[in-house]
Amino acid sequence: MSKAAIQEIEEMLVGSGKLDFDEFEKHLNYFCPFEAIGMVRQEIRHAHFLCFLLDPNQSHPFGDLFLRTLLSEVASQFTITPPFKLMDLHFMNATNVIVYRERWNIDILVEIPKNSFDYLDKGLVFVIELKIDASESQDQLAKYRDRILKEYDEDEWLFCFAFLTPDTAEPSSKNAAYWTPVSLLETLSSFDASIEAKSITGRAFELYKDYRTMVQKHLEEDTELVELAKRIWSKHRKALETLLDYRPDKQAEIIDWIRQNPAETIGIVEGESNITLQPDTHGPRILRYVVKDWLEIDGFNSGDKNWVESASLLVVEITDWGQGRIRASFVLGPSADQDLRERIYSLAKLSHKNNEIKINRLTADPKGKYKHLSAIDIQTKEIYLKGEDEDISAEILAKDALKKFALFLSKDVLVYDQIIRKTLLK
């Protein structure tokens, strides 16, 4: 490291940048008991706490509120007619609900007896598989479903299977028909609103707030922290880039290389696919781009500026899924014009049916803030581990991933281009 670089880092930490860094540390130094026990990335401990919240008979003031919230989130994502209606949840009597942890190795299993519903003549078996960082294990979901169908008589029970992840990650295509992807972040957001409406307080409420803070801090984008980070980056970019050069996390270095080399990234994609991208609003683990030609189409930038600066209706994301996995996907963003989003999504589903693109998870309509459409892994765990073993640089791994990204775009952009133009051009 050069003397000039060391001076820049000193200036950032103890000179003119000290005040910004002190404020930044205040965000990060909030004491959280869940962080203290190392829970952030440990699915087992997340599952224990969520199991506690789901059980109406536990010693917390929430009753069945979290159970109803999660079931409502699942119902909103169902691809077919759900086994229950939201009105059934409204009148549900959760007195005799039983919540199991790790029964038959299933993360969380909830039995809601037949007599819990006014208008259903069966009970409901609610199965939850939780993934925080890890991806779906081979045959895991199919095995759990088979076990449930073996243990519970279909004449007596209805079944609901939820694949719970921070960001609505989709199960494999062979399990997509039965397992519904649900966002932990959106579920907690809905739960927050319900708690506020009921003015719930107390020690258990404070404990939940600590959990929510941890999730927000580590699994969700903190907008205030992002703005502060942008300010620090604008003042001390050279010092921070120098520190990043010495960071040992190669997966983060791959994402950072793509983030910090927009011209070369766009050049690689354009050279391999003839498609020109424009960088859009990035997150800590997500890089977003928009097809430049689409920005010239009237109405394309009628989306939500709070999501991406360009207000594009459809963007392409490169996402760090952890453990060496990097995924690229087309994402339909939020918009005040829900009818427009539904028209785009309907045409995308038709293209999926015609085998022009592949959407892993089809739903009745694009509910929620955004909808992931076609996607592929542009770097697998195996490629990443091989790169580490052979000491391949982050730059080379990033360029290899971008070439796969370009190959993905060269096929699918043509389909989405037709969809966008057919929807927006009169």
mmCIF file of C-alpha atoms in Angstrom, residues 38-355:
data_model
loop_
_atom_site.group_PDB
_atom_site.id
_atom_site.type_symbol
_atom_site.label_atom_id
_atom_site.label_comp_id
_atom_site.label_asym_id
_atom_site.label_seq_id
_atom_site.Cartn_x
_atom_site.Cartn_y
_atom_site.Cartn_z
ATOM 1 C CA GLY A 38 -24.519 -15.090 16.365
ATOM 2 C CA MET A 39 -28.004 -15.431 14.913
ATOM 3 C CA VAL A 40 -27.729 -13.218 11.811
ATOM 4 C CA ARG A 41 -27.087 -15.989 9.275
ATOM 5 C CA GLN A 42 -28.100 -19.024 11.329
ATOM 6 C CA GLU A 43 -31.333 -20.467 9.987
ATOM 7 C CA ILE A 44 -31.828 -22.691 13.023
ATOM 8 C CA ARG A 45 -32.010 -19.734 15.400
ATOM 9 C CA HIS A 46 -34.200 -17.721 13.041
ATOM 10 C CA ALA A 47 -36.546 -20.703 12.865
ATOM 11 C CA HIS A 48 -36.660 -20.997 16.669
ATOM 12 C CA PHE A 49 -37.707 -17.373 17.075
ATOM 13 C CA LEU A 50 -40.228 -17.446 14.218
ATOM 14 C CA CYS A 51 -41.679 -20.623 15.690
ATOM 15 C CA PHE A 52 -42.100 -18.735 18.981
ATOM 16 C CA LEU A 53 -43.930 -15.891 17.205
ATOM 17 C CA LEU A 54 -46.151 -18.286 15.254
ATOM 18 C CA ASP A 55 -47.382 -20.155 18.316
ATOM 19 C CA PRO A 56 -50.450 -18.364 19.764
ATOM 20 C CA ASN A 57 -49.996 -20.258 23.035
ATOM 21 C CA GLN A 58 -46.520 -18.905 23.767
ATOM 22 C CA SER A 59 -45.818 -16.202 26.353
ATOM 23 C CA HIS A 60 -46.001 -13.206 24.029
ATOM 24 C CA PRO A 61 -48.726 -10.560 23.536
ATOM 25 C CA PHE A 62 -49.199 -11.179 19.800
ATOM 26 C CA GLY A 63 -51.669 -14.069 20.036
ATOM 27 C CA ASP A 64 -52.213 -15.501 16.546
ATOM 28 C CA LEU A 65 -51.330 -12.215 14.803
ATOM 29 C CA PHE A 66 -48.048 -13.415 13.298
ATOM 30 C CA LEU A 67 -49.618 -16.696 12.163
ATOM 31 C CA ARG A 68 -52.419 -14.807 10.407
ATOM 32 C CA THR A 69 -49.904 -12.394 8.854
ATOM 33 C CA LEU A 70 -47.738 -15.151 7.403
ATOM 34 C CA LEU A 71 -50.724 -17.113 6.098
ATOM 35 C CA SER A 72 -52.002 -13.917 4.442
ATOM 36 C CA GLU A 73 -48.636 -13.395 2.728
ATOM 37 C CA VAL A 74 -48.727 -16.988 1.469
ATOM 38 C CA ALA A 75 -52.281 -16.586 0.168
ATOM 39 C CA SER A 76 -51.287 -13.484 -1.795
ATOM 40 C CA GLN A 77 -48.568 -15.431 -3.625
ATOM 41 C CA PHE A 78 -50.544 -18.559 -4.516
ATOM 42 C CA THR A 79 -50.426 -19.539 -8.192
ATOM 43 C CA ILE A 80 -53.698 -21.450 -7.969
ATOM 44 C CA THR A 81 -56.761 -21.132 -5.771
ATOM 45 C CA PRO A 82 -55.434 -21.187 -2.189
ATOM 46 C CA PRO A 83 -56.765 -23.851 0.214
ATOM 47 C CA PHE A 84 -58.254 -21.087 2.348
ATOM 48 C CA LYS A 85 -59.621 -17.575 1.882
ATOM 49 C CA LEU A 86 -58.518 -14.441 3.682
ATOM 50 C CA MET A 87 -61.981 -14.322 5.224
ATOM 51 C CA ASP A 88 -61.327 -17.782 6.705
ATOM 52 C CA LEU A 89 -58.250 -16.359 8.428
ATOM 53 C CA HIS A 90 -60.247 -13.434 9.754
ATOM 54 C CA PHE A 91 -62.645 -15.763 11.580
ATOM 55 C CA MET A 92 -60.037 -18.405 12.475
ATOM 56 C CA ASN A 93 -59.988 -19.636 16.075
ATOM 57 C CA ALA A 94 -56.355 -20.391 16.888
ATOM 58 C CA THR A 95 -56.919 -21.714 20.407
ATOM 59 C CA ASN A 96 -55.977 -25.306 19.517
ATOM 60 C CA VAL A 97 -53.222 -24.582 17.000
ATOM 61 C CA ILE A 98 -50.097 -26.728 17.473
ATOM 62 C CA VAL A 99 -46.700 -25.511 16.244
ATOM 63 C CA TYR A 100 -43.878 -28.040 15.783
ATOM 64 C CA ARG A 101 -40.173 -27.323 15.360
ATOM 65 C CA GLU A 102 -38.061 -29.835 13.373
ATOM 66 C CA ARG A 103 -40.765 -32.479 13.193
ATOM 67 C CA TRP A 104 -39.591 -34.927 10.507
ATOM 68 C CA ASN A 105 -36.726 -32.426 9.962
ATOM 69 C CA ILE A 106 -39.201 -29.804 8.722
ATOM 70 C CA ASP A 107 -38.264 -26.312 9.934
ATOM 71 C CA ILE A 108 -41.745 -25.346 11.155
ATOM 72 C CA LEU A 109 -44.980 -27.318 10.995
ATOM 73 C CA VAL A 110 -48.302 -25.828 12.084
ATOM 74 C CA GLU A 111 -51.461 -27.867 12.649
ATOM 75 C CA ILE A 112 -54.676 -25.833 12.556
ATOM 76 C CA PRO A 113 -57.517 -28.206 13.517
ATOM 77 C CA LYS A 114 -60.757 -28.574 11.598
ATOM 78 C CA ASN A 115 -62.855 -26.801 14.201
ATOM 79 C CA SER A 116 -60.700 -23.667 13.885
ATOM 80 C CA PHE A 117 -62.576 -22.456 10.783
ATOM 81 C CA ASP A 118 -66.232 -21.545 10.390
ATOM 82 C CA TYR A 119 -66.478 -22.371 6.703
ATOM 83 C CA LEU A 120 -63.909 -25.128 6.137
ATOM 84 C CA ASP A 121 -64.744 -28.776 6.770
ATOM 85 C CA LYS A 122 -61.040 -29.717 7.071
ATOM 86 C CA GLY A 123 -58.050 -28.753 9.154
ATOM 87 C CA LEU A 124 -55.007 -27.014 7.676
ATOM 88 C CA VAL A 125 -51.422 -28.276 7.730
ATOM 89 C CA PHE A 126 -49.067 -25.317 7.255
ATOM 90 C CA VAL A 127 -45.487 -26.320 6.361
ATOM 91 C CA ILE A 128 -42.664 -23.760 6.382
ATOM 92 C CA GLU A 129 -39.161 -24.266 5.005
ATOM 93 C CA LEU A 130 -36.861 -21.368 5.936
ATOM 94 C CA LYS A 131 -33.751 -20.347 3.989
ATOM 95 C CA ILE A 132 -31.660 -17.352 5.049
ATOM 96 C CA ASP A 133 -28.431 -17.793 3.054
ATOM 97 C CA ALA A 134 -28.451 -21.395 1.885
ATOM 98 C CA SER A 135 -30.249 -22.529 -1.234
ATOM 99 C CA GLU A 136 -32.743 -25.359 -1.555
ATOM 100 C CA SER A 137 -31.193 -28.792 -1.003
ATOM 101 C CA GLN A 138 -31.685 -31.463 -3.619
ATOM 102 C CA ASP A 139 -35.039 -33.287 -3.239
ATOM 103 C CA GLN A 140 -35.533 -31.658 0.196
ATOM 104 C CA LEU A 141 -38.863 -29.977 -0.515
ATOM 105 C CA ALA A 142 -40.266 -32.973 -2.391
ATOM 106 C CA LYS A 143 -39.295 -35.250 0.495
ATOM 107 C CA TYR A 144 -41.028 -33.019 3.057
ATOM 108 C CA ARG A 145 -44.209 -32.833 1.004
ATOM 109 C CA ASP A 146 -44.270 -36.613 0.508
ATOM 110 C CA ARG A 147 -43.904 -37.103 4.261
ATOM 111 C CA ILE A 148 -46.764 -34.708 5.029
ATOM 112 C CA LEU A 149 -49.079 -36.435 2.552
ATOM 113 C CA LYS A 150 -48.176 -39.762 4.139
ATOM 114 C CA GLU A 151 -48.847 -38.583 7.708
ATOM 115 C CA TYR A 152 -52.026 -36.570 7.098
ATOM 116 C CA ASP A 153 -55.224 -37.868 5.503
ATOM 117 C CA GLU A 154 -56.252 -35.691 2.552
ATOM 118 C CA ASP A 155 -59.891 -36.280 3.463
ATOM 119 C CA GLU A 156 -59.282 -34.543 6.800
ATOM 120 C CA TRP A 157 -56.652 -31.913 6.008
ATOM 121 C CA LEU A 158 -55.826 -29.122 3.566
ATOM 122 C CA PHE A 159 -52.159 -28.392 2.846
ATOM 123 C CA CYS A 160 -50.139 -25.212 2.510
ATOM 124 C CA PHE A 161 -46.373 -25.223 1.806
ATOM 125 C CA ALA A 162 -44.331 -22.009 2.212
ATOM 126 C CA PHE A 163 -40.738 -21.428 1.049
ATOM 127 C CA LEU A 164 -39.708 -18.549 3.327
ATOM 128 C CA THR A 165 -36.635 -16.488 2.359
ATOM 129 C CA PRO A 166 -35.542 -12.861 2.905
ATOM 130 C CA ASP A 167 -36.379 -11.801 -0.669
ATOM 131 C CA THR A 168 -38.978 -14.225 -2.074
ATOM 132 C CA ALA A 169 -36.433 -16.586 -3.610
ATOM 133 C CA GLU A 170 -38.186 -19.178 -5.723
ATOM 134 C CA PRO A 171 -38.004 -22.941 -5.181
ATOM 135 C CA SER A 172 -36.770 -25.168 -7.994
ATOM 136 C CA SER A 173 -39.121 -25.538 -10.934
ATOM 137 C CA LYS A 174 -40.028 -29.117 -9.974
ATOM 138 C CA ASN A 175 -41.302 -27.895 -6.583
ATOM 139 C CA ALA A 176 -42.827 -24.602 -7.725
ATOM 140 C CA ALA A 177 -46.294 -26.099 -8.163
ATOM 141 C CA TYR A 178 -46.598 -26.878 -4.449
ATOM 142 C CA TRP A 179 -44.220 -24.583 -2.541
ATOM 143 C CA THR A 180 -45.118 -20.895 -2.459
ATOM 144 C CA PRO A 181 -42.236 -18.374 -2.167
ATOM 145 C CA VAL A 182 -42.775 -15.851 0.620
ATOM 146 C CA SER A 183 -40.619 -12.900 1.683
ATOM 147 C CA LEU A 184 -39.583 -12.764 5.339
ATOM 148 C CA LEU A 185 -38.941 -9.031 4.954
ATOM 149 C CA GLU A 186 -42.416 -8.308 3.581
ATOM 150 C CA THR A 187 -44.008 -10.535 6.229
ATOM 151 C CA LEU A 188 -42.268 -8.626 9.020
ATOM 152 C CA SER A 189 -43.276 -5.337 7.420
ATOM 153 C CA SER A 190 -46.933 -6.424 7.406
ATOM 154 C CA PHE A 191 -46.579 -7.661 10.989
ATOM 155 C CA ASP A 192 -45.150 -4.279 12.020
ATOM 156 C CA ALA A 193 -48.249 -2.553 10.659
ATOM 157 C CA SER A 194 -50.539 -4.950 12.533
ATOM 158 C CA ILE A 195 -48.655 -4.435 15.807
ATOM 159 C CA GLU A 196 -48.820 -0.668 15.419
ATOM 160 C CA ALA A 197 -52.570 -0.811 14.756
ATOM 161 C CA LYS A 198 -53.116 -2.777 17.976
ATOM 162 C CA SER A 199 -50.705 -0.657 20.090
ATOM 163 C CA ILE A 200 -48.922 -3.743 21.466
ATOM 164 C CA THR A 201 -46.162 -3.109 24.015
ATOM 165 C CA GLY A 202 -44.155 -5.076 26.600
ATOM 166 C CA ARG A 203 -40.945 -7.072 26.897
ATOM 167 C CA ALA A 204 -41.816 -9.527 24.134
ATOM 168 C CA PHE A 205 -42.581 -6.586 21.859
ATOM 169 C CA GLU A 206 -39.139 -5.095 22.641
ATOM 170 C CA LEU A 207 -37.554 -8.462 21.868
ATOM 171 C CA TYR A 208 -39.361 -8.585 18.540
ATOM 172 C CA LYS A 209 -38.126 -5.036 17.787
ATOM 173 C CA ASP A 210 -34.554 -6.236 18.393
ATOM 174 C CA TYR A 211 -35.124 -9.099 15.971
ATOM 175 C CA ARG A 212 -36.671 -6.783 13.385
ATOM 176 C CA THR A 213 -33.729 -4.377 13.741
ATOM 177 C CA MET A 214 -31.281 -7.206 13.141
ATOM 178 C CA VAL A 215 -33.139 -8.360 10.032
ATOM 179 C CA GLN A 216 -33.370 -4.810 8.702
ATOM 180 C CA LYS A 217 -29.696 -4.191 9.385
ATOM 181 C CA HIS A 218 -28.359 -7.335 7.777
ATOM 182 C CA LEU A 219 -30.986 -8.616 5.344
ATOM 183 C CA GLU A 220 -32.776 -5.451 4.224
ATOM 184 C CA GLU A 221 -31.554 -2.195 2.735
ATOM 185 C CA ASP A 222 -31.399 0.655 5.300
ATOM 186 C CA THR A 223 -32.081 3.795 3.227
ATOM 187 C CA GLU A 224 -30.618 6.202 5.805
ATOM 188 C CA LEU A 225 -27.470 4.106 6.047
ATOM 189 C CA VAL A 226 -27.268 3.919 2.247
ATOM 190 C CA GLU A 227 -27.402 7.729 1.963
ATOM 191 C CA LEU A 228 -24.697 8.089 4.595
ATOM 192 C CA ALA A 229 -22.556 5.506 2.821
ATOM 193 C CA LYS A 230 -22.989 7.409 -0.447
ATOM 194 C CA ARG A 231 -21.773 10.589 1.246
ATOM 195 C CA ILE A 232 -18.719 8.818 2.638
ATOM 196 C CA TRP A 233 -18.014 7.227 -0.738
ATOM 197 C CA SER A 234 -18.254 10.577 -2.522
ATOM 198 C CA LYS A 235 -15.738 12.162 -0.126
ATOM 199 C CA HIS A 236 -13.354 9.255 0.375
ATOM 200 C CA ARG A 237 -13.697 7.033 -2.678
ATOM 201 C CA LYS A 238 -9.974 6.511 -3.187
ATOM 202 C CA ALA A 239 -9.419 5.481 0.422
ATOM 203 C CA LEU A 240 -12.384 3.101 0.386
ATOM 204 C CA GLU A 241 -11.371 1.577 -2.928
ATOM 205 C CA THR A 242 -7.906 0.998 -1.499
ATOM 206 C CA LEU A 243 -9.400 -0.775 1.510
ATOM 207 C CA LEU A 244 -11.613 -2.873 -0.774
ATOM 208 C CA ASP A 245 -8.527 -3.958 -2.682
ATOM 209 C CA TYR A 246 -7.297 -5.581 0.528
ATOM 210 C CA ARG A 247 -10.584 -7.181 1.565
ATOM 211 C CA PRO A 248 -10.315 -11.008 1.581
ATOM 212 C CA ASP A 249 -13.961 -11.799 0.649
ATOM 213 C CA LYS A 250 -13.689 -12.789 -3.004
ATOM 214 C CA GLN A 251 -17.447 -13.114 -3.544
ATOM 215 C CA ALA A 252 -17.889 -9.498 -2.451
ATOM 216 C CA GLU A 253 -14.916 -8.527 -4.612
ATOM 217 C CA ILE A 254 -16.630 -10.019 -7.684
ATOM 218 C CA ILE A 255 -19.773 -7.979 -7.106
ATOM 219 C CA ASP A 256 -17.690 -4.901 -6.278
ATOM 220 C CA TRP A 257 -15.667 -5.277 -9.478
ATOM 221 C CA ILE A 258 -18.851 -5.262 -11.554
ATOM 222 C CA ARG A 259 -20.223 -2.343 -9.532
ATOM 223 C CA GLN A 260 -17.041 -0.260 -9.774
ATOM 224 C CA ASN A 261 -16.324 -0.910 -13.456
ATOM 225 C CA PRO A 262 -19.553 0.116 -15.198
ATOM 226 C CA ALA A 263 -17.925 1.016 -18.506
ATOM 227 C CA GLU A 264 -16.100 -2.311 -18.805
ATOM 228 C CA THR A 265 -19.164 -4.223 -17.595
ATOM 229 C CA ILE A 266 -21.369 -2.582 -20.217
ATOM 230 C CA GLY A 267 -18.646 -3.128 -22.840
ATOM 231 C CA ILE A 268 -18.425 -6.863 -22.114
ATOM 232 C CA VAL A 269 -22.205 -7.271 -22.285
ATOM 233 C CA GLU A 270 -22.486 -5.223 -25.463
ATOM 234 C CA GLY A 271 -19.579 -7.054 -27.093
ATOM 235 C CA GLU A 272 -21.074 -10.466 -26.341
ATOM 236 C CA SER A 273 -24.760 -9.693 -26.952
ATOM 237 C CA ASN A 274 -25.085 -6.425 -28.928
ATOM 238 C CA ILE A 275 -27.265 -5.125 -26.073
ATOM 239 C CA THR A 276 -26.468 -1.816 -24.370
ATOM 240 C CA LEU A 277 -27.248 -1.532 -20.684
ATOM 241 C CA GLN A 278 -27.352 1.509 -18.445
ATOM 242 C CA PRO A 279 -26.564 1.220 -14.717
ATOM 243 C CA ASP A 280 -29.498 1.971 -12.448
ATOM 244 C CA THR A 281 -29.979 2.054 -8.670
ATOM 245 C CA HIS A 282 -27.793 -0.529 -6.925
ATOM 246 C CA GLY A 283 -28.236 -2.066 -3.488
ATOM 247 C CA PRO A 284 -25.645 -3.683 -1.189
ATOM 248 C CA ARG A 285 -26.100 -7.117 -2.788
ATOM 249 C CA ILE A 286 -28.064 -6.246 -5.930
ATOM 250 C CA LEU A 287 -26.840 -4.494 -9.091
ATOM 251 C CA ARG A 288 -29.576 -3.172 -11.371
ATOM 252 C CA TYR A 289 -29.417 -2.254 -15.051
ATOM 253 C CA VAL A 290 -31.915 -1.144 -17.665
ATOM 254 C CA VAL A 291 -31.808 -1.853 -21.401
ATOM 255 C CA LYS A 292 -30.917 1.546 -22.842
ATOM 256 C CA ASP A 293 -33.196 1.276 -25.899
ATOM 257 C CA TRP A 294 -36.221 0.824 -23.628
ATOM 258 C CA LEU A 295 -35.690 4.226 -22.033
ATOM 259 C CA GLU A 296 -36.649 5.822 -25.348
ATOM 260 C CA ILE A 297 -40.091 4.168 -25.344
ATOM 261 C CA ASP A 298 -42.861 6.447 -24.093
ATOM 262 C CA GLY A 299 -44.275 5.197 -20.809
ATOM 263 C CA PHE A 300 -41.438 2.820 -19.979
ATOM 264 C CA ASN A 301 -40.146 5.087 -17.217
ATOM 265 C CA SER A 302 -43.553 5.271 -15.506
ATOM 266 C CA GLY A 303 -42.493 3.045 -12.626
ATOM 267 C CA ASP A 304 -41.469 3.909 -9.072
ATOM 268 C CA LYS A 305 -38.463 6.219 -8.609
ATOM 269 C CA ASN A 306 -38.163 4.991 -5.017
ATOM 270 C CA TRP A 307 -37.154 1.611 -6.428
ATOM 271 C CA VAL A 308 -34.872 2.613 -9.291
ATOM 272 C CA GLU A 309 -33.793 6.113 -10.264
ATOM 273 C CA SER A 310 -34.791 5.614 -13.904
ATOM 274 C CA ALA A 311 -38.363 4.656 -12.824
ATOM 275 C CA SER A 312 -38.149 1.793 -15.332
ATOM 276 C CA LEU A 313 -40.915 -0.780 -15.403
ATOM 277 C CA LEU A 314 -38.529 -3.661 -16.091
ATOM 278 C CA VAL A 315 -34.862 -3.974 -15.080
ATOM 279 C CA VAL A 316 -32.193 -6.635 -15.069
ATOM 280 C CA GLU A 317 -30.627 -7.573 -11.734
ATOM 281 C CA ILE A 318 -27.340 -9.225 -10.793
ATOM 282 C CA THR A 319 -27.755 -10.544 -7.245
ATOM 283 C CA ASP A 320 -25.236 -11.926 -4.773
ATOM 284 C CA TRP A 321 -27.039 -14.955 -3.329
ATOM 285 C CA GLY A 322 -24.104 -15.864 -1.086
ATOM 286 C CA GLN A 323 -21.930 -18.990 -0.965
ATOM 287 C CA GLY A 324 -20.484 -18.234 -4.394
ATOM 288 C CA ARG A 325 -23.802 -18.052 -6.215
ATOM 289 C CA ILE A 326 -24.601 -15.040 -8.445
ATOM 290 C CA ARG A 327 -27.986 -14.876 -10.165
ATOM 291 C CA ALA A 328 -29.249 -12.713 -13.017
ATOM 292 C CA SER A 329 -32.944 -12.020 -13.462
ATOM 293 C CA PHE A 330 -35.474 -9.781 -15.168
ATOM 294 C CA VAL A 331 -37.593 -7.983 -12.582
ATOM 295 C CA LEU A 332 -40.920 -6.246 -13.094
ATOM 296 C CA GLY A 333 -40.872 -3.285 -10.734
ATOM 297 C CA PRO A 334 -43.578 -1.412 -8.820
ATOM 298 C CA SER A 335 -45.804 1.102 -10.576
ATOM 299 C CA ALA A 336 -48.887 3.109 -9.762
ATOM 300 C CA ASP A 337 -50.429 1.665 -12.936
ATOM 301 C CA GLN A 338 -51.193 -1.889 -11.793
ATOM 302 C CA ASP A 339 -53.099 -2.643 -15.008
ATOM 303 C CA LEU A 340 -49.974 -1.902 -17.028
ATOM 304 C CA ARG A 341 -47.902 -4.257 -14.865
ATOM 305 C CA GLU A 342 -50.501 -6.984 -15.253
ATOM 306 C CA ARG A 343 -50.514 -6.617 -19.059
ATOM 307 C CA ILE A 344 -46.742 -6.946 -19.170
ATOM 308 C CA TYR A 345 -46.845 -9.944 -16.860
ATOM 309 C CA SER A 346 -49.620 -11.629 -18.854
ATOM 310 C CA LEU A 347 -47.525 -11.378 -22.032
ATOM 311 C CA ALA A 348 -44.492 -12.698 -20.139
ATOM 312 C CA LYS A 349 -46.512 -15.715 -18.985
ATOM 313 C CA LEU A 350 -47.618 -16.315 -22.561
ATOM 314 C CA SER A 351 -43.963 -16.255 -23.681
ATOM 315 C CA HIS A 352 -43.187 -18.740 -20.915
ATOM 316 C CA LYS A 353 -45.987 -21.007 -22.142
ATOM 317 C CA ASN A 354 -44.546 -20.799 -25.684
ATOM 318 C CA ASN A 355 -41.079 -21.763 -24.324
#
